[in-house]
Amino acid sequence: MDVEIKKLTRDQQLLLYTIDYLLKWVSGTDDDSFIQNGKRIWIKELPLLAVIYYQIIKGSYKTYDYAPTSVQFFGRSCYSCNISYEGVDDIEDLRELDILEKIRLSTAKHGFVTAYRITPQGQHLLKQIPEDVKEEVKNLFYCKNCKTHLKFYMKLGEKPIIKMDCPICDESDTDIDFLESEDVSYVSKPYFIRVSDKLVR
Amino acid sequence: MAVFISKLGFIIYSLDLKEINGKNSFMSLDKLSRVIADLSQDSSQVIDSLLTEFQRNFIKIIFGNPMYRPKTILIVGEDINKKFEDVKDYLDGEDCEIEISQIIGEGFSVFSENDSIYFLGNRGAILIPQEFTKELEYYSIYYGIKEGITIFIDSFMSRVWELYDQTNEIQKLVDMAVKGNTDALNKVQEEITILSSTISVLGQVKEFLQDSCEQLIVNFDRISDYAFLEIENGLETIKNRVNESSKVIRGLLTELEGKRDHINTLSELQMRKMNKTMTQNTKSMNQVLQANTRTSEAIDMIELILAGSIILEIVAFAIGEISSDQTIYNSIVNKLPLDKDQKATLILFFSSIVAWVILVVYLRISKSRMEKKALRDFIITLNINKKINMTKLEAFLENEEIVMKQVEYDSNNVLITYVWDTSNIKEFNLETIRIVCNKSTELLLSLELETNDMNIDQDKKIKDVMELFKINNILE
């Protein structure tokens, strides 16, 4: 399926370029093969969603929103992650357009992990992405003070840590509150279930 | 928030949401998801102090942090902003489906009945009934229980399979131990113990789960036909999965038992090897000891000869050489009277012999004393456990020669050990007295008397020391 870049929305272009940028960054190469130590690099879904959230709060995406969603890490603890379902939808759209490939693997902890990479058609489209979109992505990953490439760090476990660090100065160090849901005010009253007598038999 | 805790192991947190951000009708799913995130954490905190150590332990094994254990969410709405006439259209793969997925999980199904709509997902359900009857409440709770147990058993089985994977790691350690790696042998024993304890907890959880499932099935009231909730089938499936897990856990225990036996055999083999080596070492030590004894005896002989020579040398050095025309032998054979010089020589000769004998006796005594000192002291130990007055004991020991005082603290006790040097107290005939007492309970725990007199009257010695304590009012 041949797709033109104009068919993609600006947010989809930004998302595609972000994935490409992260893959090149992780593989440490400008090569489109994204090969590191002889292995092809994929980007995991959860870190990608954390990056999308970071981009949303920095104002990069125009149409994306986010909401806390319960996600089980390693088949164990369940955290509320600020996931953008518009982002998830666009990832699926890019996959349907044969721009992204998706892989789902079982982990050593008997959970599942989903990851993405860009198809050759996606690579072709990347060359047509407008410069302003590219700049938007690049600006976000560079320290404003020392112009060093920021390091995205995500450690999931008992105490998950998700942050963006500058290896040279601490000017751009940011904790990404991907796991903290925004407070909303609500009024409630206890609801006593009416069928408790049936449940205690 | 109201909390209902069932003896079957499920907890229901329920509340009536009146308004979000000041709005009391048509709450958006985005806002609702923020409230749910807040409630999920609050509900864990509410119940946290009520959890027993066993519950906390198994939740930790299965879900990690108990505060972040997954929960099933049921939302009951009075009305909905209908977007589609055909409920199947909610599964549009776009905004609508995604918004609902974020609350009840991906791959949900949707049903409608009259004007009621039900969205059923693997993390919960959104129900918009025409009327929220008691019957529907009952069925929706059962649906929540079914999905809740499914989430639990998914994680439970993941842990069981993870443990199975760990047995492979243990096998690697066993292989290393077989090759003689003693560190691996120690580590594998530790690993097996940890694994067995985790399996034991999972085994107990499985028993509870089995009971709960059976009870839930028995209790389930089939009075209505909310067949699309698939409660009965779901509970049966769960029951079967729990039963399946029994086999896996049993298999795991058998495998671990086998590995433990293997390791025990390896440990025994190593012990036997060690015993053999020790026996050989003891044998060669005995041989060395015998050789040393022979050498020592030879040295003794040389020592005696040398002592004699030294005496003669000293005498000769002090007096000088005495010469005579006749040898003493000639004078005796020819029955000639001994002259003055010969007499002096004889006197000197016998004096030297006497001095030699004295020196030999002295050396023998010194050596015997040294040997006695080198012998291991004889130790008499007595466990006492008698009430004492610690203040008086401390006051008494202040005036004595204490060579060591050791204080050990544990959660409730202060254990004090004194080593009292009594070698200068002749009437005791003891080298040291070791006193162990508990300061917290004021108990004299044990006495250890050290002596080098192998023929000592043990009972008398203990009696003497106890008597001394009595005289000084230490013993109560």
GROMACS .gro file of C-alpha atoms in nm, chain B residues 274-441:
model
  168
  475MET     CA    1   3.589  -3.467   5.411
  476ASN     CA    2   3.583  -3.740   5.677
  477LYS     CA    3   3.822  -3.949   5.471
  478THR     CA    4   4.057  -3.657   5.429
  479MET     CA    5   4.033  -3.578   5.799
  480THR     CA    6   4.112  -3.939   5.891
  481GLN     CA    7   4.413  -3.930   5.662
  482ASN     CA    8   4.519  -3.599   5.809
  483THR     CA    9   4.484  -3.735   6.163
  484LYS     CA   10   4.690  -4.040   6.065
  485SER     CA   11   4.970  -3.831   5.921
  486MET     CA   12   4.953  -3.598   6.220
  487ASN     CA   13   4.996  -3.899   6.450
  488GLN     CA   14   5.294  -4.009   6.246
  489VAL     CA   15   5.443  -3.661   6.269
  490LEU     CA   16   5.372  -3.663   6.643
  491GLN     CA   17   5.547  -3.998   6.688
  492ALA     CA   18   5.847  -3.876   6.490
  493ASN     CA   19   5.850  -3.563   6.703
  494THR     CA   20   5.843  -3.773   7.021
  495ARG     CA   21   6.139  -3.978   6.898
  496THR     CA   22   6.327  -3.662   6.808
  497SER     CA   23   6.238  -3.512   7.143
  498GLU     CA   24   6.373  -3.819   7.325
  499ALA     CA   25   6.694  -3.802   7.125
  500ILE     CA   26   6.723  -3.434   7.205
  501ASP     CA   27   6.667  -3.519   7.575
  502MET     CA   28   6.961  -3.759   7.563
  503ILE     CA   29   7.182  -3.505   7.390
  504GLU     CA   30   7.067  -3.246   7.639
  505LEU     CA   31   7.178  -3.465   7.931
  506ILE     CA   32   7.514  -3.539   7.774
  507LEU     CA   33   7.562  -3.174   7.695
  508ALA     CA   34   7.465  -3.079   8.050
  509GLY     CA   35   7.733  -3.317   8.185
  510SER     CA   36   7.995  -3.182   7.946
  511ILE     CA   37   7.908  -2.827   8.038
  512ILE     CA   38   7.942  -2.905   8.409
  513LEU     CA   39   8.282  -3.066   8.352
  514GLU     CA   40   8.382  -2.771   8.134
  515ILE     CA   41   8.273  -2.525   8.402
  516VAL     CA   42   8.460  -2.714   8.673
  517ALA     CA   43   8.766  -2.742   8.453
  518PHE     CA   44   8.739  -2.374   8.371
  519ALA     CA   45   8.704  -2.280   8.738
  520ILE     CA   46   8.972  -2.501   8.882
  521GLY     CA   47   9.203  -2.578   8.595
  522GLU     CA   48   9.369  -2.909   8.512
  523ILE     CA   49   9.517  -3.113   8.808
  524SER     CA   50   9.801  -3.338   8.705
  525SER     CA   51   9.957  -3.629   8.895
  526ASP     CA   52  10.243  -3.874   8.821
  527GLN     CA   53  10.022  -4.169   8.878
  528THR     CA   54   9.678  -4.226   8.737
  529ILE     CA   55   9.410  -4.304   8.989
  530TYR     CA   56   9.358  -4.636   8.819
  531ASN     CA   57   9.725  -4.734   8.867
  532SER     CA   58   9.714  -4.632   9.232
  533ILE     CA   59   9.403  -4.846   9.292
  534VAL     CA   60   9.538  -5.147   9.100
  535ASN     CA   61   9.880  -5.128   9.269
  536LYS     CA   62   9.718  -5.054   9.604
  537LEU     CA   63   9.915  -4.735   9.639
  538PRO     CA   64   9.783  -4.457   9.856
  539LEU     CA   65   9.619  -4.170   9.664
  540ASP     CA   66   9.821  -3.856   9.668
  541LYS     CA   67   9.676  -3.508   9.730
  542ASP     CA   68   9.624  -3.428   9.363
  543GLN     CA   69   9.453  -3.758   9.295
  544LYS     CA   70   9.217  -3.701   9.590
  545ALA     CA   71   9.138  -3.355   9.464
  546THR     CA   72   9.071  -3.495   9.116
  547LEU     CA   73   8.837  -3.759   9.264
  548ILE     CA   74   8.652  -3.500   9.472
  549LEU     CA   75   8.614  -3.279   9.170
  550PHE     CA   76   8.496  -3.572   8.960
  551PHE     CA   77   8.227  -3.671   9.211
  552SER     CA   78   8.129  -3.310   9.266
  553SER     CA   79   8.084  -3.276   8.889
  554ILE     CA   80   7.871  -3.592   8.883
  555VAL     CA   81   7.653  -3.456   9.168
  556ALA     CA   82   7.621  -3.120   8.991
  557TRP     CA   83   7.529  -3.301   8.672
  558VAL     CA   84   7.262  -3.505   8.849
  559ILE     CA   85   7.122  -3.190   9.010
  560LEU     CA   86   7.112  -3.017   8.672
  561VAL     CA   87   6.944  -3.317   8.511
  562VAL     CA   88   6.682  -3.331   8.786
  563TYR     CA   89   6.624  -2.956   8.751
  564LEU     CA   90   6.588  -2.984   8.374
  565ARG     CA   91   6.347  -3.273   8.410
  566ILE     CA   92   6.127  -3.081   8.655
  567SER     CA   93   6.125  -2.769   8.438
  568LYS     CA   94   6.036  -2.972   8.133
  569SER     CA   95   5.757  -3.150   8.314
  570ARG     CA   96   5.617  -2.814   8.429
  571MET     CA   97   5.631  -2.678   8.077
  572GLU     CA   98   5.452  -2.984   7.944
  573LYS     CA   99   5.189  -2.945   8.208
  574LYS     CA  100   5.138  -2.582   8.106
  575ALA     CA  101   5.113  -2.681   7.741
  576LEU     CA  102   4.837  -2.934   7.812
  577ARG     CA  103   4.480  -2.823   7.739
  578ASP     CA  104   4.309  -2.701   8.049
  579PHE     CA  105   4.032  -2.904   8.191
  580ILE     CA  106   3.699  -2.723   8.174
  581ILE     CA  107   3.400  -2.787   8.399
  582THR     CA  108   3.076  -2.636   8.270
  583LEU     CA  109   2.753  -2.610   8.462
  584ASN     CA  110   2.423  -2.462   8.346
  585ILE     CA  111   2.270  -2.289   8.645
  586ASN     CA  112   1.974  -2.064   8.558
  587LYS     CA  113   1.945  -1.920   8.908
  588LYS     CA  114   1.824  -1.579   9.012
  589ILE     CA  115   2.107  -1.346   9.109
  590ASN     CA  116   2.151  -0.992   9.220
  591MET     CA  117   2.328  -0.830   8.925
  592THR     CA  118   2.427  -0.518   9.119
  593LYS     CA  119   2.599  -0.728   9.385
  594LEU     CA  120   2.768  -0.946   9.125
  595GLU     CA  121   2.904  -0.641   8.946
  596ALA     CA  122   3.019  -0.488   9.276
  597PHE     CA  123   3.189  -0.814   9.372
  598LEU     CA  124   3.366  -0.855   9.039
  599GLU     CA  125   3.489  -0.496   9.045
  600ASN     CA  126   3.750  -0.600   9.301
  601GLU     CA  127   3.854  -0.910   9.113
  602GLU     CA  128   4.081  -0.959   8.815
  603ILE     CA  129   3.843  -0.964   8.522
  604VAL     CA  130   4.027  -1.041   8.198
  605MET     CA  131   3.727  -1.021   7.966
  606LYS     CA  132   3.379  -0.873   7.973
  607GLN     CA  133   3.152  -0.931   7.676
  608VAL     CA  134   2.804  -0.778   7.641
  609GLU     CA  135   2.555  -0.905   7.381
  610TYR     CA  136   2.227  -0.732   7.309
  611ASP     CA  137   1.930  -0.890   7.141
  612SER     CA  138   1.570  -0.769   7.121
  613ASN     CA  139   1.483  -0.849   7.485
  614ASN     CA  140   1.801  -0.958   7.661
  615VAL     CA  141   2.139  -0.829   7.765
  616LEU     CA  142   2.380  -1.121   7.799
  617ILE     CA  143   2.702  -1.051   7.990
  618THR     CA  144   2.999  -1.285   7.998
  619TYR     CA  145   3.281  -1.231   8.250
  620VAL     CA  146   3.609  -1.419   8.247
  621TRP     CA  147   3.759  -1.399   8.596
  622ASP     CA  148   4.126  -1.488   8.630
  623THR     CA  149   4.156  -1.699   8.948
  624SER     CA  150   4.504  -1.840   8.890
  625ASN     CA  151   4.633  -1.637   9.185
  626ILE     CA  152   4.370  -1.768   9.426
  627LYS     CA  153   4.540  -2.081   9.558
  628GLU     CA  154   4.245  -2.229   9.748
  629PHE     CA  155   4.045  -2.241   9.422
  630ASN     CA  156   4.311  -2.421   9.215
  631LEU     CA  157   4.141  -2.281   8.906
  632GLU     CA  158   4.280  -2.090   8.611
  633THR     CA  159   3.969  -1.893   8.520
  634ILE     CA  160   3.597  -1.880   8.597
  635ARG     CA  161   3.364  -1.786   8.312
  636ILE     CA  162   3.034  -1.641   8.431
  637VAL     CA  163   2.746  -1.599   8.185
  638CYS     CA  164   2.444  -1.405   8.307
  639ASN     CA  165   2.137  -1.232   8.169
  640LYS     CA  166   2.120  -0.877   8.298
  641SER     CA  167   1.760  -0.826   8.185
  642THR     CA  168   1.620  -1.128   8.371
   0.00000   0.00000   0.00000
